[in-house]
């Protein structure tokens, strides 16, 4: 008994190949049509904060500046305050300072103080007095690091006056952080008392 050889079904193979080709073409077309979505300001902020924790200071600065730009375009005042604060912390950080040479170190501290001041104003405009006071404390610290005692005391006094407002205690977490910041810079109170305006 002889077996009848089965002729290959080229029609089925061609259909499969054509279907596969169409599928691949469709996949490439859809991929090409989908442009990558730009990162939101929040995503940029988080990305920048992540890079700030690593040795990628340039990337951190890039993402934080983009976040600030995005928040500014959107009119997001709290977002602007957060981005200003993050940039201020970056410029004041040891990692950033290690990359600088004098007088750039002092300039970075000054820039940090200005950004903290902006954050304080933005938070205060939104009634977030505890955060505004903490931002003033950040500015005071940056000014102190820049050896600008008088300017540091001005910022400290602004923080102190906000700290005594009843509204400041309404935000328990921010108020606790403010207390922590004021304890950290307790020596500044002594320096400022010795250097009245």
JSON list of C-alpha atoms in Angstrom, two decimals:
[
{"chain": "A", "resi": 1, "resn": "UNK", "atom": "CA", "xyz": [0.00, 0.00, 0.00]},
{"chain": "A", "resi": 2, "resn": "UNK", "atom": "CA", "xyz": [1.41, 3.25, -0.98]},
{"chain": "A", "resi": 3, "resn": "UNK", "atom": "CA", "xyz": [0.83, 6.43, 0.85]},
{"chain": "A", "resi": 4, "resn": "UNK", "atom": "CA", "xyz": [-0.48, 9.25, -1.09]},
{"chain": "A", "resi": 5, "resn": "UNK", "atom": "CA", "xyz": [1.79, 12.20, -0.60]},
{"chain": "A", "resi": 6, "resn": "UNK", "atom": "CA", "xyz": [0.08, 15.28, 0.45]},
{"chain": "A", "resi": 7, "resn": "UNK", "atom": "CA", "xyz": [0.99, 18.33, -1.53]},
{"chain": "A", "resi": 8, "resn": "UNK", "atom": "CA", "xyz": [1.86, 21.26, 0.64]},
{"chain": "A", "resi": 9, "resn": "UNK", "atom": "CA", "xyz": [-0.88, 23.79, 1.00]},
{"chain": "A", "resi": 10, "resn": "UNK", "atom": "CA", "xyz": [0.85, 26.90, -0.24]},
{"chain": "A", "resi": 11, "resn": "UNK", "atom": "CA", "xyz": [-2.38, 28.84, -0.15]},
{"chain": "A", "resi": 12, "resn": "UNK", "atom": "CA", "xyz": [-2.60, 28.48, 3.60]},
{"chain": "A", "resi": 13, "resn": "UNK", "atom": "CA", "xyz": [1.10, 29.35, 4.01]},
{"chain": "A", "resi": 14, "resn": "UNK", "atom": "CA", "xyz": [0.68, 32.42, 1.81]},
{"chain": "A", "resi": 15, "resn": "UNK", "atom": "CA", "xyz": [-2.37, 33.55, 3.78]},
{"chain": "A", "resi": 16, "resn": "UNK", "atom": "CA", "xyz": [-0.50, 33.09, 7.05]},
{"chain": "A", "resi": 17, "resn": "UNK", "atom": "CA", "xyz": [2.51, 35.02, 5.76]},
{"chain": "A", "resi": 18, "resn": "UNK", "atom": "CA", "xyz": [0.29, 37.77, 4.38]},
{"chain": "A", "resi": 19, "resn": "UNK", "atom": "CA", "xyz": [-1.62, 37.98, 7.65]},
{"chain": "A", "resi": 20, "resn": "UNK", "atom": "CA", "xyz": [1.62, 38.13, 9.58]},
{"chain": "A", "resi": 21, "resn": "UNK", "atom": "CA", "xyz": [2.92, 40.81, 7.26]},
{"chain": "A", "resi": 22, "resn": "UNK", "atom": "CA", "xyz": [-0.27, 42.81, 7.67]},
{"chain": "A", "resi": 23, "resn": "UNK", "atom": "CA", "xyz": [-0.06, 42.44, 11.44]},
{"chain": "A", "resi": 24, "resn": "UNK", "atom": "CA", "xyz": [3.54, 43.64, 11.48]},
{"chain": "A", "resi": 25, "resn": "UNK", "atom": "CA", "xyz": [2.73, 46.53, 9.16]},
{"chain": "A", "resi": 26, "resn": "UNK", "atom": "CA", "xyz": [-0.22, 47.49, 11.35]},
{"chain": "A", "resi": 27, "resn": "UNK", "atom": "CA", "xyz": [1.94, 47.29, 14.48]},
{"chain": "A", "resi": 28, "resn": "UNK", "atom": "CA", "xyz": [4.65, 49.52, 12.93]},
{"chain": "A", "resi": 29, "resn": "UNK", "atom": "CA", "xyz": [2.02, 51.99, 11.72]},
{"chain": "A", "resi": 30, "resn": "UNK", "atom": "CA", "xyz": [0.38, 52.23, 15.14]},
{"chain": "A", "resi": 31, "resn": "UNK", "atom": "CA", "xyz": [3.74, 52.58, 16.86]},
{"chain": "A", "resi": 32, "resn": "UNK", "atom": "CA", "xyz": [4.82, 55.33, 14.48]},
{"chain": "A", "resi": 33, "resn": "UNK", "atom": "CA", "xyz": [1.54, 57.19, 14.98]},
{"chain": "A", "resi": 34, "resn": "UNK", "atom": "CA", "xyz": [1.86, 57.19, 18.75]},
{"chain": "A", "resi": 35, "resn": "UNK", "atom": "CA", "xyz": [4.16, 60.02, 19.69]},
{"chain": "A", "resi": 36, "resn": "UNK", "atom": "CA", "xyz": [5.62, 59.74, 23.16]},
{"chain": "A", "resi": 37, "resn": "UNK", "atom": "CA", "xyz": [3.53, 61.67, 25.65]},
{"chain": "A", "resi": 38, "resn": "UNK", "atom": "CA", "xyz": [5.38, 64.56, 27.27]},
{"chain": "A", "resi": 39, "resn": "UNK", "atom": "CA", "xyz": [5.91, 64.28, 31.01]},
{"chain": "A", "resi": 40, "resn": "UNK", "atom": "CA", "xyz": [3.60, 66.28, 33.23]},
{"chain": "A", "resi": 41, "resn": "UNK", "atom": "CA", "xyz": [5.02, 68.85, 35.62]},
{"chain": "A", "resi": 42, "resn": "UNK", "atom": "CA", "xyz": [4.35, 66.44, 38.51]},
{"chain": "A", "resi": 43, "resn": "UNK", "atom": "CA", "xyz": [6.27, 63.67, 36.72]},
{"chain": "A", "resi": 44, "resn": "UNK", "atom": "CA", "xyz": [9.12, 66.08, 35.98]},
{"chain": "A", "resi": 45, "resn": "UNK", "atom": "CA", "xyz": [9.20, 67.12, 39.65]},
{"chain": "A", "resi": 46, "resn": "UNK", "atom": "CA", "xyz": [9.32, 63.51, 40.87]},
{"chain": "A", "resi": 47, "resn": "UNK", "atom": "CA", "xyz": [11.97, 62.61, 38.28]},
{"chain": "A", "resi": 48, "resn": "UNK", "atom": "CA", "xyz": [14.07, 65.61, 39.34]},
{"chain": "A", "resi": 49, "resn": "UNK", "atom": "CA", "xyz": [13.73, 64.75, 43.02]},
{"chain": "A", "resi": 50, "resn": "UNK", "atom": "CA", "xyz": [14.85, 61.20, 42.23]},
{"chain": "A", "resi": 51, "resn": "UNK", "atom": "CA", "xyz": [17.91, 62.42, 40.36]},
{"chain": "A", "resi": 52, "resn": "UNK", "atom": "CA", "xyz": [18.67, 64.87, 43.20]},
{"chain": "A", "resi": 53, "resn": "UNK", "atom": "CA", "xyz": [19.06, 61.87, 45.53]},
{"chain": "A", "resi": 54, "resn": "UNK", "atom": "CA", "xyz": [21.66, 60.37, 43.21]},
{"chain": "A", "resi": 55, "resn": "UNK", "atom": "CA", "xyz": [24.82, 61.70, 41.67]},
{"chain": "A", "resi": 56, "resn": "UNK", "atom": "CA", "xyz": [22.95, 62.99, 38.60]},
{"chain": "A", "resi": 57, "resn": "UNK", "atom": "CA", "xyz": [22.80, 66.65, 39.63]},
{"chain": "A", "resi": 58, "resn": "UNK", "atom": "CA", "xyz": [22.59, 68.01, 36.05]},
{"chain": "A", "resi": 59, "resn": "UNK", "atom": "CA", "xyz": [19.61, 65.77, 35.31]},
{"chain": "A", "resi": 60, "resn": "UNK", "atom": "CA", "xyz": [17.96, 66.78, 38.57]},
{"chain": "A", "resi": 61, "resn": "UNK", "atom": "CA", "xyz": [18.35, 70.46, 37.75]},
{"chain": "A", "resi": 62, "resn": "UNK", "atom": "CA", "xyz": [17.01, 69.89, 34.21]},
{"chain": "A", "resi": 63, "resn": "UNK", "atom": "CA", "xyz": [13.87, 68.08, 35.38]},
{"chain": "A", "resi": 64, "resn": "UNK", "atom": "CA", "xyz": [13.20, 70.48, 38.25]},
{"chain": "A", "resi": 65, "resn": "UNK", "atom": "CA", "xyz": [13.49, 73.51, 35.97]},
{"chain": "A", "resi": 66, "resn": "UNK", "atom": "CA", "xyz": [11.13, 71.83, 33.48]},
{"chain": "A", "resi": 67, "resn": "UNK", "atom": "CA", "xyz": [8.67, 71.13, 36.30]},
{"chain": "A", "resi": 68, "resn": "UNK", "atom": "CA", "xyz": [8.80, 74.77, 37.39]},
{"chain": "A", "resi": 69, "resn": "UNK", "atom": "CA", "xyz": [8.18, 75.86, 33.80]},
{"chain": "A", "resi": 70, "resn": "UNK", "atom": "CA", "xyz": [5.23, 73.45, 33.49]},
{"chain": "A", "resi": 71, "resn": "UNK", "atom": "CA", "xyz": [3.67, 74.60, 36.76]},
{"chain": "A", "resi": 72, "resn": "UNK", "atom": "CA", "xyz": [4.14, 78.23, 35.78]},
{"chain": "A", "resi": 73, "resn": "UNK", "atom": "CA", "xyz": [2.46, 77.71, 32.40]},
{"chain": "A", "resi": 74, "resn": "UNK", "atom": "CA", "xyz": [-0.43, 75.91, 34.11]},
{"chain": "A", "resi": 75, "resn": "UNK", "atom": "CA", "xyz": [-0.81, 78.62, 36.75]},
{"chain": "A", "resi": 76, "resn": "UNK", "atom": "CA", "xyz": [-0.31, 76.00, 39.49]},
{"chain": "A", "resi": 77, "resn": "UNK", "atom": "CA", "xyz": [0.91, 78.14, 42.41]},
{"chain": "A", "resi": 78, "resn": "UNK", "atom": "CA", "xyz": [1.44, 75.24, 44.83]},
{"chain": "A", "resi": 79, "resn": "UNK", "atom": "CA", "xyz": [3.32, 73.34, 42.12]},
{"chain": "A", "resi": 80, "resn": "UNK", "atom": "CA", "xyz": [5.51, 76.39, 41.52]},
{"chain": "A", "resi": 81, "resn": "UNK", "atom": "CA", "xyz": [6.23, 76.58, 45.25]},
{"chain": "A", "resi": 82, "resn": "UNK", "atom": "CA", "xyz": [7.18, 72.88, 45.35]},
{"chain": "A", "resi": 83, "resn": "UNK", "atom": "CA", "xyz": [9.48, 73.23, 42.32]},
{"chain": "A", "resi": 84, "resn": "UNK", "atom": "CA", "xyz": [11.12, 76.37, 43.71]},
{"chain": "A", "resi": 85, "resn": "UNK", "atom": "CA", "xyz": [11.65, 74.57, 47.01]},
{"chain": "A", "resi": 86, "resn": "UNK", "atom": "CA", "xyz": [13.15, 71.52, 45.28]},
{"chain": "A", "resi": 87, "resn": "UNK", "atom": "CA", "xyz": [15.54, 73.65, 43.24]},
{"chain": "A", "resi": 88, "resn": "UNK", "atom": "CA", "xyz": [16.51, 75.59, 46.38]},
{"chain": "A", "resi": 89, "resn": "UNK", "atom": "CA", "xyz": [17.31, 72.33, 48.18]},
{"chain": "A", "resi": 90, "resn": "UNK", "atom": "CA", "xyz": [19.33, 71.15, 45.18]},
{"chain": "A", "resi": 91, "resn": "UNK", "atom": "CA", "xyz": [21.46, 74.31, 45.05]},
{"chain": "A", "resi": 92, "resn": "UNK", "atom": "CA", "xyz": [22.04, 74.14, 48.81]},
{"chain": "A", "resi": 93, "resn": "UNK", "atom": "CA", "xyz": [22.90, 70.42, 48.80]},
{"chain": "A", "resi": 94, "resn": "UNK", "atom": "CA", "xyz": [26.38, 69.10, 49.46]},
{"chain": "A", "resi": 95, "resn": "UNK", "atom": "CA", "xyz": [26.33, 67.15, 46.18]},
{"chain": "A", "resi": 96, "resn": "UNK", "atom": "CA", "xyz": [25.67, 70.32, 44.20]},
{"chain": "A", "resi": 97, "resn": "UNK", "atom": "CA", "xyz": [28.16, 72.34, 46.23]},
{"chain": "A", "resi": 98, "resn": "UNK", "atom": "CA", "xyz": [30.86, 69.71, 45.72]},
{"chain": "A", "resi": 99, "resn": "UNK", "atom": "CA", "xyz": [30.67, 70.42, 41.99]},
{"chain": "A", "resi": 100, "resn": "UNK", "atom": "CA", "xyz": [31.16, 74.17, 42.47]},
{"chain": "A", "resi": 101, "resn": "UNK", "atom": "CA", "xyz": [34.27, 76.26, 42.97]},
{"chain": "A", "resi": 102, "resn": "UNK", "atom": "CA", "xyz": [34.32, 79.64, 44.70]},
{"chain": "A", "resi": 103, "resn": "UNK", "atom": "CA", "xyz": [32.65, 82.07, 44.12]},
{"chain": "A", "resi": 104, "resn": "UNK", "atom": "CA", "xyz": [30.07, 79.75, 42.51]},
{"chain": "A", "resi": 105, "resn": "UNK", "atom": "CA", "xyz": [29.42, 78.14, 45.90]},
{"chain": "A", "resi": 106, "resn": "UNK", "atom": "CA", "xyz": [28.22, 81.41, 47.41]},
{"chain": "A", "resi": 107, "resn": "UNK", "atom": "CA", "xyz": [26.20, 82.19, 44.27]},
{"chain": "A", "resi": 108, "resn": "UNK", "atom": "CA", "xyz": [24.46, 78.81, 44.54]},
{"chain": "A", "resi": 109, "resn": "UNK", "atom": "CA", "xyz": [23.55, 79.53, 48.17]},
{"chain": "A", "resi": 110, "resn": "UNK", "atom": "CA", "xyz": [22.20, 82.94, 47.13]},
{"chain": "A", "resi": 111, "resn": "UNK", "atom": "CA", "xyz": [20.16, 81.36, 44.34]},
{"chain": "A", "resi": 112, "resn": "UNK", "atom": "CA", "xyz": [18.87, 78.82, 46.86]},
{"chain": "A", "resi": 113, "resn": "UNK", "atom": "CA", "xyz": [17.80, 81.61, 49.23]},
{"chain": "A", "resi": 114, "resn": "UNK", "atom": "CA", "xyz": [15.97, 83.41, 46.40]},
{"chain": "A", "resi": 115, "resn": "UNK", "atom": "CA", "xyz": [14.11, 80.24, 45.43]},
{"chain": "A", "resi": 116, "resn": "UNK", "atom": "CA", "xyz": [13.14, 79.56, 49.04]},
{"chain": "A", "resi": 117, "resn": "UNK", "atom": "CA", "xyz": [11.90, 83.17, 49.30]},
{"chain": "A", "resi": 118, "resn": "UNK", "atom": "CA", "xyz": [9.79, 82.69, 46.16]},
{"chain": "A", "resi": 119, "resn": "UNK", "atom": "CA", "xyz": [8.39, 79.44, 47.56]},
{"chain": "A", "resi": 120, "resn": "UNK", "atom": "CA", "xyz": [7.55, 81.23, 50.82]},
{"chain": "A", "resi": 121, "resn": "UNK", "atom": "CA", "xyz": [5.68, 83.98, 48.96]},
{"chain": "A", "resi": 122, "resn": "UNK", "atom": "CA", "xyz": [3.77, 81.44, 46.85]},
{"chain": "A", "resi": 123, "resn": "UNK", "atom": "CA", "xyz": [2.78, 79.35, 49.87]},
{"chain": "A", "resi": 124, "resn": "UNK", "atom": "CA", "xyz": [1.77, 82.44, 51.81]},
{"chain": "A", "resi": 125, "resn": "UNK", "atom": "CA", "xyz": [-0.42, 83.62, 48.91]},
{"chain": "A", "resi": 126, "resn": "UNK", "atom": "CA", "xyz": [-2.30, 80.34, 49.23]},
{"chain": "A", "resi": 127, "resn": "UNK", "atom": "CA", "xyz": [-2.72, 80.60, 53.00]},
{"chain": "A", "resi": 128, "resn": "UNK", "atom": "CA", "xyz": [-0.20, 77.82, 53.68]},
{"chain": "A", "resi": 129, "resn": "UNK", "atom": "CA", "xyz": [1.60, 79.69, 56.47]},
{"chain": "A", "resi": 130, "resn": "UNK", "atom": "CA", "xyz": [3.41, 76.69, 58.00]},
{"chain": "A", "resi": 131, "resn": "UNK", "atom": "CA", "xyz": [4.97, 75.85, 54.63]},
{"chain": "A", "resi": 132, "resn": "UNK", "atom": "CA", "xyz": [5.73, 79.53, 54.02]},
{"chain": "A", "resi": 133, "resn": "UNK", "atom": "CA", "xyz": [7.49, 79.76, 57.38]},
{"chain": "A", "resi": 134, "resn": "UNK", "atom": "CA", "xyz": [9.51, 76.61, 56.63]},
{"chain": "A", "resi": 135, "resn": "UNK", "atom": "CA", "xyz": [10.51, 78.07, 53.27]},
{"chain": "A", "resi": 136, "resn": "UNK", "atom": "CA", "xyz": [11.67, 81.23, 55.09]},
{"chain": "A", "resi": 137, "resn": "UNK", "atom": "CA", "xyz": [13.74, 78.96, 57.36]},
{"chain": "A", "resi": 138, "resn": "UNK", "atom": "CA", "xyz": [15.27, 77.37, 54.26]},
{"chain": "A", "resi": 139, "resn": "UNK", "atom": "CA", "xyz": [16.14, 80.83, 52.96]},
{"chain": "A", "resi": 140, "resn": "UNK", "atom": "CA", "xyz": [17.61, 81.77, 56.34]},
{"chain": "A", "resi": 141, "resn": "UNK", "atom": "CA", "xyz": [19.78, 78.65, 56.28]},
{"chain": "A", "resi": 142, "resn": "UNK", "atom": "CA", "xyz": [20.97, 79.30, 52.72]},
{"chain": "A", "resi": 143, "resn": "UNK", "atom": "CA", "xyz": [21.78, 82.93, 53.56]},
{"chain": "A", "resi": 144, "resn": "UNK", "atom": "CA", "xyz": [23.69, 81.77, 56.64]},
{"chain": "A", "resi": 145, "resn": "UNK", "atom": "CA", "xyz": [25.70, 79.34, 54.49]},
{"chain": "A", "resi": 146, "resn": "UNK", "atom": "CA", "xyz": [26.45, 82.24, 52.13]},
{"chain": "A", "resi": 147, "resn": "UNK", "atom": "CA", "xyz": [27.69, 84.20, 55.19]},
{"chain": "A", "resi": 148, "resn": "UNK", "atom": "CA", "xyz": [24.91, 86.78, 54.80]},
{"chain": "A", "resi": 149, "resn": "UNK", "atom": "CA", "xyz": [24.00, 87.10, 58.48]},
{"chain": "A", "resi": 150, "resn": "UNK", "atom": "CA", "xyz": [21.71, 90.15, 58.20]},
{"chain": "A", "resi": 151, "resn": "UNK", "atom": "CA", "xyz": [19.71, 88.63, 55.31]},
{"chain": "A", "resi": 152, "resn": "UNK", "atom": "CA", "xyz": [19.55, 85.34, 57.17]},
{"chain": "A", "resi": 153, "resn": "UNK", "atom": "CA", "xyz": [18.10, 87.09, 60.22]},
{"chain": "A", "resi": 154, "resn": "UNK", "atom": "CA", "xyz": [15.45, 88.83, 58.10]},
{"chain": "A", "resi": 155, "resn": "UNK", "atom": "CA", "xyz": [14.29, 85.44, 56.79]},
{"chain": "A", "resi": 156, "resn": "UNK", "atom": "CA", "xyz": [14.41, 83.93, 60.28]},
{"chain": "A", "resi": 157, "resn": "UNK", "atom": "CA", "xyz": [12.27, 86.73, 61.71]},
{"chain": "A", "resi": 158, "resn": "UNK", "atom": "CA", "xyz": [9.71, 86.29, 58.93]},
{"chain": "A", "resi": 159, "resn": "UNK", "atom": "CA", "xyz": [9.53, 82.58, 59.70]},
{"chain": "A", "resi": 160, "resn": "UNK", "atom": "CA", "xyz": [9.20, 83.29, 63.40]},
{"chain": "A", "resi": 161, "resn": "UNK", "atom": "CA", "xyz": [6.35, 85.77, 62.88]},
{"chain": "A", "resi": 162, "resn": "UNK", "atom": "CA", "xyz": [4.46, 83.27, 60.70]},
{"chain": "A", "resi": 163, "resn": "UNK", "atom": "CA", "xyz": [5.09, 80.47, 63.20]},
{"chain": "A", "resi": 164, "resn": "UNK", "atom": "CA", "xyz": [3.09, 82.34, 65.84]},
{"chain": "A", "resi": 165, "resn": "UNK", "atom": "CA", "xyz": [-0.03, 82.71, 63.70]},
{"chain": "A", "resi": 166, "resn": "UNK", "atom": "CA", "xyz": [-2.94, 80.45, 64.73]},
{"chain": "A", "resi": 167, "resn": "UNK", "atom": "CA", "xyz": [-3.43, 79.40, 61.08]},
{"chain": "A", "resi": 168, "resn": "UNK", "atom": "CA", "xyz": [0.07, 77.92, 61.06]},
{"chain": "A", "resi": 169, "resn": "UNK", "atom": "CA", "xyz": [-0.96, 75.23, 63.54]},
{"chain": "A", "resi": 170, "resn": "UNK", "atom": "CA", "xyz": [-3.93, 74.08, 61.42]},
{"chain": "A", "resi": 171, "resn": "UNK", "atom": "CA", "xyz": [-1.67, 72.00, 59.17]},
{"chain": "A", "resi": 172, "resn": "UNK", "atom": "CA", "xyz": [-0.27, 69.54, 61.71]},
{"chain": "A", "resi": 173, "resn": "UNK", "atom": "CA", "xyz": [2.32, 67.90, 59.45]},
{"chain": "A", "resi": 174, "resn": "UNK", "atom": "CA", "xyz": [3.68, 71.18, 58.07]},
{"chain": "A", "resi": 175, "resn": "UNK", "atom": "CA", "xyz": [3.64, 72.69, 61.54]},
{"chain": "A", "resi": 176, "resn": "UNK", "atom": "CA", "xyz": [5.66, 69.76, 62.91]},
{"chain": "A", "resi": 177, "resn": "UNK", "atom": "CA", "xyz": [8.19, 70.17, 60.08]},
{"chain": "A", "resi": 178, "resn": "UNK", "atom": "CA", "xyz": [8.42, 73.90, 60.86]},
{"chain": "A", "resi": 179, "resn": "UNK", "atom": "CA", "xyz": [9.14, 73.14, 64.53]},
{"chain": "A", "resi": 180, "resn": "UNK", "atom": "CA", "xyz": [11.84, 70.69, 63.43]},
{"chain": "A", "resi": 181, "resn": "UNK", "atom": "CA", "xyz": [13.39, 73.33, 61.13]},
{"chain": "A", "resi": 182, "resn": "UNK", "atom": "CA", "xyz": [13.36, 75.95, 63.87]},
{"chain": "A", "resi": 183, "resn": "UNK", "atom": "CA", "xyz": [15.06, 73.55, 66.31]},
{"chain": "A", "resi": 184, "resn": "UNK", "atom": "CA", "xyz": [17.68, 72.71, 63.68]},
{"chain": "A", "resi": 185, "resn": "UNK", "atom": "CA", "xyz": [18.48, 76.42, 63.29]},
{"chain": "A", "resi": 186, "resn": "UNK", "atom": "CA", "xyz": [18.09, 77.32, 66.98]},
{"chain": "A", "resi": 187, "resn": "UNK", "atom": "CA", "xyz": [21.56, 78.89, 66.99]},
{"chain": "A", "resi": 188, "resn": "UNK", "atom": "CA", "xyz": [20.32, 81.35, 64.40]},
{"chain": "A", "resi": 189, "resn": "UNK", "atom": "CA", "xyz": [17.90, 82.77, 66.96]},
{"chain": "A", "resi": 190, "resn": "UNK", "atom": "CA", "xyz": [20.86, 83.58, 69.20]},
{"chain": "A", "resi": 191, "resn": "UNK", "atom": "CA", "xyz": [22.85, 85.10, 66.33]},
{"chain": "A", "resi": 192, "resn": "UNK", "atom": "CA", "xyz": [19.87, 87.23, 65.27]},
{"chain": "A", "resi": 193, "resn": "UNK", "atom": "CA", "xyz": [19.21, 88.37, 68.83]},
{"chain": "A", "resi": 194, "resn": "UNK", "atom": "CA", "xyz": [22.82, 89.56, 68.99]},
{"chain": "A", "resi": 195, "resn": "UNK", "atom": "CA", "xyz": [22.46, 91.34, 65.63]},
{"chain": "A", "resi": 196, "resn": "UNK", "atom": "CA", "xyz": [19.27, 93.41, 65.78]},
{"chain": "A", "resi": 197, "resn": "UNK", "atom": "CA", "xyz": [18.22, 95.20, 62.62]}
]
